[in-house]
PDB file of C-alpha atoms in Angstrom:
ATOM      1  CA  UNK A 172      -4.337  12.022  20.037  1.00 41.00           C
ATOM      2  CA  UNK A 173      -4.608  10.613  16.550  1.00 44.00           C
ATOM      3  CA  UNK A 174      -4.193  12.947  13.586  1.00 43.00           C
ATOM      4  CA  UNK A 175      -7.570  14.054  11.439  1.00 42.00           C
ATOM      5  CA  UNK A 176      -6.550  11.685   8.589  1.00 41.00           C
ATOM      6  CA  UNK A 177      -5.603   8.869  10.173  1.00 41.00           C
ATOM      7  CA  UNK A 178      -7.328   7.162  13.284  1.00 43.00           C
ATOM      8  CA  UNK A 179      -7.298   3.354  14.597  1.00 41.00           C
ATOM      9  CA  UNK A 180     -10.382   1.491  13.990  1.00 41.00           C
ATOM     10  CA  UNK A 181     -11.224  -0.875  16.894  1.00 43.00           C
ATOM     11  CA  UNK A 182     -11.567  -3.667  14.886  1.00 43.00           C
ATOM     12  CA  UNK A 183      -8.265  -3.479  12.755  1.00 42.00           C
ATOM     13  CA  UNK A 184      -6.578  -3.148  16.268  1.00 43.00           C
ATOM     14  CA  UNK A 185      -6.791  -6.933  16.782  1.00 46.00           C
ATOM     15  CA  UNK A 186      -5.597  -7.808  13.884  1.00 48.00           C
ATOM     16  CA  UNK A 187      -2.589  -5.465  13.432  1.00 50.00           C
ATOM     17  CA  UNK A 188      -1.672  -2.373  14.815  1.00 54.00           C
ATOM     18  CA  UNK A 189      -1.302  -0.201  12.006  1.00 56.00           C
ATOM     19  CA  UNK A 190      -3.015   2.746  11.345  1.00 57.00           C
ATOM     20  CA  UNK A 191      -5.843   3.002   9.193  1.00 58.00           C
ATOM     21  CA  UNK A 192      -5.971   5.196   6.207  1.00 57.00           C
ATOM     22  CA  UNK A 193     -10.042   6.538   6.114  1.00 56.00           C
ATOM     23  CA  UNK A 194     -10.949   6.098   2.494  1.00 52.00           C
ATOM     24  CA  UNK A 195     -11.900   9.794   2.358  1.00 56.00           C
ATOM     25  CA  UNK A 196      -8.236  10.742   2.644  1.00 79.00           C
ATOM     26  CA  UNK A 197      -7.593   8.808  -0.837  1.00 82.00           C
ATOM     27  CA  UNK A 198      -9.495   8.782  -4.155  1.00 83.00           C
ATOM     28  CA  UNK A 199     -10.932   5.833  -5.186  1.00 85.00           C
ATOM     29  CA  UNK A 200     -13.226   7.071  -7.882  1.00 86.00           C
ATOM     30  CA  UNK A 201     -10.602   6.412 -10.715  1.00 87.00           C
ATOM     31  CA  UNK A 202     -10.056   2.685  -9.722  1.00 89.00           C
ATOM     32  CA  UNK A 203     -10.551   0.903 -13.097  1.00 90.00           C
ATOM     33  CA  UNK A 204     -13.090  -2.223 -13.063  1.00 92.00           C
ATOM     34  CA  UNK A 205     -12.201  -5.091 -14.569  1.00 91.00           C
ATOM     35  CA  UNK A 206     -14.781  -7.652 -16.295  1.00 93.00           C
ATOM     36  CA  UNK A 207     -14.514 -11.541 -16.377  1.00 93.00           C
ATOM     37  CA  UNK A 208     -14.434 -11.473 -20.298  1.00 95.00           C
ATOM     38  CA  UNK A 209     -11.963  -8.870 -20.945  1.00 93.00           C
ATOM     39  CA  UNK A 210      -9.441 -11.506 -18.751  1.00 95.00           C
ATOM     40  CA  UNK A 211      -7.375 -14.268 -19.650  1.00 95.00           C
ATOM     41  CA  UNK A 212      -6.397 -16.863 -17.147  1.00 95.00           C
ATOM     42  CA  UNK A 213      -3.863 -19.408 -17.175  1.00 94.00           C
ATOM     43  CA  UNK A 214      -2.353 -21.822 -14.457  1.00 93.00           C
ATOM     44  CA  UNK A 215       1.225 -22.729 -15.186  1.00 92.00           C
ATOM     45  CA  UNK A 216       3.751 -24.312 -12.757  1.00 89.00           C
ATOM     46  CA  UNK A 217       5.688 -21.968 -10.326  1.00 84.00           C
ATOM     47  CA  UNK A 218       9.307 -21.641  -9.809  1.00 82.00           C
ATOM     48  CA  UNK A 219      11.770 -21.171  -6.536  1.00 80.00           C
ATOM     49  CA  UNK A 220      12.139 -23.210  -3.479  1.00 80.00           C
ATOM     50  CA  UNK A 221       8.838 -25.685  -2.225  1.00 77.00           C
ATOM     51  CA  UNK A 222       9.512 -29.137  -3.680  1.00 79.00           C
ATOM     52  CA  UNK A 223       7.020 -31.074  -5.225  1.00 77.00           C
ATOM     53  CA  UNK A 224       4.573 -28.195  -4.084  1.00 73.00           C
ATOM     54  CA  UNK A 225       5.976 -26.418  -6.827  1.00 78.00           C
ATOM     55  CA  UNK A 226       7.489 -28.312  -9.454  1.00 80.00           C
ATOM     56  CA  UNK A 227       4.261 -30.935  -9.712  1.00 84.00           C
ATOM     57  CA  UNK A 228       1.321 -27.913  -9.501  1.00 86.00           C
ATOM     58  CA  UNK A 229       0.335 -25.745 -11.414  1.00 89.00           C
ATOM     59  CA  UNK A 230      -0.449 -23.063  -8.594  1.00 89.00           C
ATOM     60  CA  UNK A 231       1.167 -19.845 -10.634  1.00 93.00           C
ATOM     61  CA  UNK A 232      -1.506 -18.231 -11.970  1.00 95.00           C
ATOM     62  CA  UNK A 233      -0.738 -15.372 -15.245  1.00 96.00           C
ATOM     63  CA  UNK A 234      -3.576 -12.617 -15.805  1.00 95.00           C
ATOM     64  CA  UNK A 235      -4.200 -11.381 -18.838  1.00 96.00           C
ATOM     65  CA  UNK A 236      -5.970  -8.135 -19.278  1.00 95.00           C
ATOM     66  CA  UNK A 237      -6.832  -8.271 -23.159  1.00 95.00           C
ATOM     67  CA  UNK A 238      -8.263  -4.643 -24.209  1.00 93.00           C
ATOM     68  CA  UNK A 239      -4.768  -3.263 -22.819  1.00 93.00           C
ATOM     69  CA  UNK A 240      -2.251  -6.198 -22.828  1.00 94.00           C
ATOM     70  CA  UNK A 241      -1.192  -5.997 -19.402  1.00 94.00           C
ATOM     71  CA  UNK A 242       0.322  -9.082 -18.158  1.00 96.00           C
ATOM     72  CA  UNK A 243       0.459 -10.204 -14.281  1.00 96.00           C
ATOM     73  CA  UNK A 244       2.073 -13.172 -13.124  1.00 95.00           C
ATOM     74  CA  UNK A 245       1.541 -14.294  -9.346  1.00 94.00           C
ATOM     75  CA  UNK A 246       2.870 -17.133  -7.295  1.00 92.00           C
ATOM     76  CA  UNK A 247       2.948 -15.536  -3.614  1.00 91.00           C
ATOM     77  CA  UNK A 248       0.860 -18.422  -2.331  1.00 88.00           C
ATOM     78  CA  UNK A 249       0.788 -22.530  -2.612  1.00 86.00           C
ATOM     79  CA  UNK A 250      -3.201 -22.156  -3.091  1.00 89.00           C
ATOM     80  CA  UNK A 251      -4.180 -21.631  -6.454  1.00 91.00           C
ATOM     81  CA  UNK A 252      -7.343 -19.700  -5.192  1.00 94.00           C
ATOM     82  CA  UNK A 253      -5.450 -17.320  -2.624  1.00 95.00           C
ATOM     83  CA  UNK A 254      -3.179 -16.982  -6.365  1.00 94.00           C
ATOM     84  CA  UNK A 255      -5.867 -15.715  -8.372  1.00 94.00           C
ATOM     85  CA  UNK A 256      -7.307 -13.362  -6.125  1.00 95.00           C
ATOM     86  CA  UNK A 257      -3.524 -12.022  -5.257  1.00 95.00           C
ATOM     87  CA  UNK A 258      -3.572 -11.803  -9.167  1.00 96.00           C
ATOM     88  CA  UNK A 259      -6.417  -9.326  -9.834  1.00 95.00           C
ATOM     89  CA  UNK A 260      -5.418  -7.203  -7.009  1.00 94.00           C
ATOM     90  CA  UNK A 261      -2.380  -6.741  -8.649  1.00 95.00           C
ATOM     91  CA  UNK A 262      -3.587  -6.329 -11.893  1.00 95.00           C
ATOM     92  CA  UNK A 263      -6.130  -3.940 -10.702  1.00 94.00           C
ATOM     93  CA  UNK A 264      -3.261  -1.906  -9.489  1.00 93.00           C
ATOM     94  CA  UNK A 265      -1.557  -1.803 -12.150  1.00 94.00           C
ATOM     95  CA  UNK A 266      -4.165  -0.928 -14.449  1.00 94.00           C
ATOM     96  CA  UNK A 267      -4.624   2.035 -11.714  1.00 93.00           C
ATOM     97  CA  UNK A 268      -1.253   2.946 -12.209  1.00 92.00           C
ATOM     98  CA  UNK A 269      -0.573   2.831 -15.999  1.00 92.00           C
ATOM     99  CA  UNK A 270      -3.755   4.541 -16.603  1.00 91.00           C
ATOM    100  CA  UNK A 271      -4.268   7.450 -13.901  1.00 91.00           C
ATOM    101  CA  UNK A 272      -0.739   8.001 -13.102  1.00 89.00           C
ATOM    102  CA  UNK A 273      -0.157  10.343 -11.012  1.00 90.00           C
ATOM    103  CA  UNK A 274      -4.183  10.224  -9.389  1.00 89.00           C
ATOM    104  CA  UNK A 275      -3.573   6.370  -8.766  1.00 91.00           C
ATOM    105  CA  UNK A 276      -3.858   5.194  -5.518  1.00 90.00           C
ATOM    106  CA  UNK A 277      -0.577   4.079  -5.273  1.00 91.00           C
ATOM    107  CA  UNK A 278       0.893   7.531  -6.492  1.00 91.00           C
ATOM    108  CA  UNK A 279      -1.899   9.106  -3.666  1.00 90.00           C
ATOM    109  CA  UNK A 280      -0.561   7.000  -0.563  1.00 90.00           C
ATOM    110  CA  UNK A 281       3.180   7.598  -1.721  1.00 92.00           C
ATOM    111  CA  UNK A 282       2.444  11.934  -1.617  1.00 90.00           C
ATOM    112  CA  UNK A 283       0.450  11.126   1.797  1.00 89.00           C
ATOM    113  CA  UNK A 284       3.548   9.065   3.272  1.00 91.00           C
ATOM    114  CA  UNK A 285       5.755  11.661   2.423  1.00 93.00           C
ATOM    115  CA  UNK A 286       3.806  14.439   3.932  1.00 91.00           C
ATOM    116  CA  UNK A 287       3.452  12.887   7.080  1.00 91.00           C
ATOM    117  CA  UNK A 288       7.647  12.428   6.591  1.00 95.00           C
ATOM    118  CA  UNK A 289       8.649  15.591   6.353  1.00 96.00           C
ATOM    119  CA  UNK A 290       6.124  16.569   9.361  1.00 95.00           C
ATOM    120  CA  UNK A 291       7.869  14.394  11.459  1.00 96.00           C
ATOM    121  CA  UNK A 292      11.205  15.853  10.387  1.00 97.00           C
ATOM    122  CA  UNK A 293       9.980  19.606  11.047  1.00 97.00           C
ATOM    123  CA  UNK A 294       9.094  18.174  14.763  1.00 97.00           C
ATOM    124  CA  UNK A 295      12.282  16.756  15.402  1.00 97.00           C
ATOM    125  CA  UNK A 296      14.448  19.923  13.712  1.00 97.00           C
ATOM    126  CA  UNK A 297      12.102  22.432  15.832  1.00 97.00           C
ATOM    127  CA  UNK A 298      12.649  19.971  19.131  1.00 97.00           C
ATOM    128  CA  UNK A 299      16.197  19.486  18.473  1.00 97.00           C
ATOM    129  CA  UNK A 300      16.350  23.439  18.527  1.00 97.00           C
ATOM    130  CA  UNK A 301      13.988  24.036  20.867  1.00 96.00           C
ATOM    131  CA  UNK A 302      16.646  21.283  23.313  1.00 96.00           C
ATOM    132  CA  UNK A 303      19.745  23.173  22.085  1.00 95.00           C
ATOM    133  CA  UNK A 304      18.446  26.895  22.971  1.00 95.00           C
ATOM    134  CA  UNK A 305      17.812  25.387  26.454  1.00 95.00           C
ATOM    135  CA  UNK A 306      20.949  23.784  27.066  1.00 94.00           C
ATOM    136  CA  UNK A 307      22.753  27.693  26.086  1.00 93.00           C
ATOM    137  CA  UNK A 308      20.449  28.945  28.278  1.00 93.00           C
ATOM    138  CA  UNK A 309      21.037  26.600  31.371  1.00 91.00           C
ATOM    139  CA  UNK A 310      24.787  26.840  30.719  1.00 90.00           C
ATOM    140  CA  UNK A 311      25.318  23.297  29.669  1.00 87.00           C
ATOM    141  CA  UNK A 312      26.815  23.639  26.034  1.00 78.00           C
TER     142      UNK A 312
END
């Protein structure tokens, strides 16, 4: 039914229906950890369209990672807690990314997408053909 690296959990079905990558299927091992102390936070005000939500808060939150000087600036969110926890995601994965490269997770999920891409492409080409010998051999091209 479900292919060996990706199956449906029963309890990510309720809350969306897309597939579930097993954590087996990617390495995590290279993930950098980040420390309190080697971060620098700030809260400045946001820009774009919200009003006094934006202009009069300072919900925009900037990350600071100081041993490598990565900067991350986030203001998906009107909460300044949902903000800061967006923040270090993203700085986490960007950290991933600048220092593994091509073993970051990012760079793992991209090869996996494509894989399963160009498997769906062979199974449409080999149906397609598969549809057309039929058709010459039923007399209907």
């Amino acid at each position: 039914m479900f292919s060996s690296s990706i199956r449906i959990l029963r309890s990510s079905w309720r809350l969306s229906n897309t597939p579930v990558v097993f954590k087996h299927t990617l390495d995590y091992s290279r993930v950098p950890k980040i420390q309190e102390h080697e971060l620098s936070e700030q809260f400045v005000r946001g820009s774009g369209p919200g009003g006094s939500a934006v202009n009069k808060n300072a919900n925009c939150v900037v990350l600071t990672h100081l041993p490598t000087g990565t900067v991350v600036k986030c203001h998906l969110s009107r909460c300044q807690d949902e903000n800061r926890k967006l923040a270090r995601e993203m700085l986490i994965e960007k950290l991933d990314e600048t220092l593994n490269g091509e073993q970051s997770v990012a760079a793992q999920r991209k090869r996996f997408e494509e894989k399963k891409y160009k498997r769906n492409e062979y199974k449409k080409k080999k149906m397609r053909q598969l549809k057309n010998e039929w058709k010459k051999r039923e007399g209907l091209v």
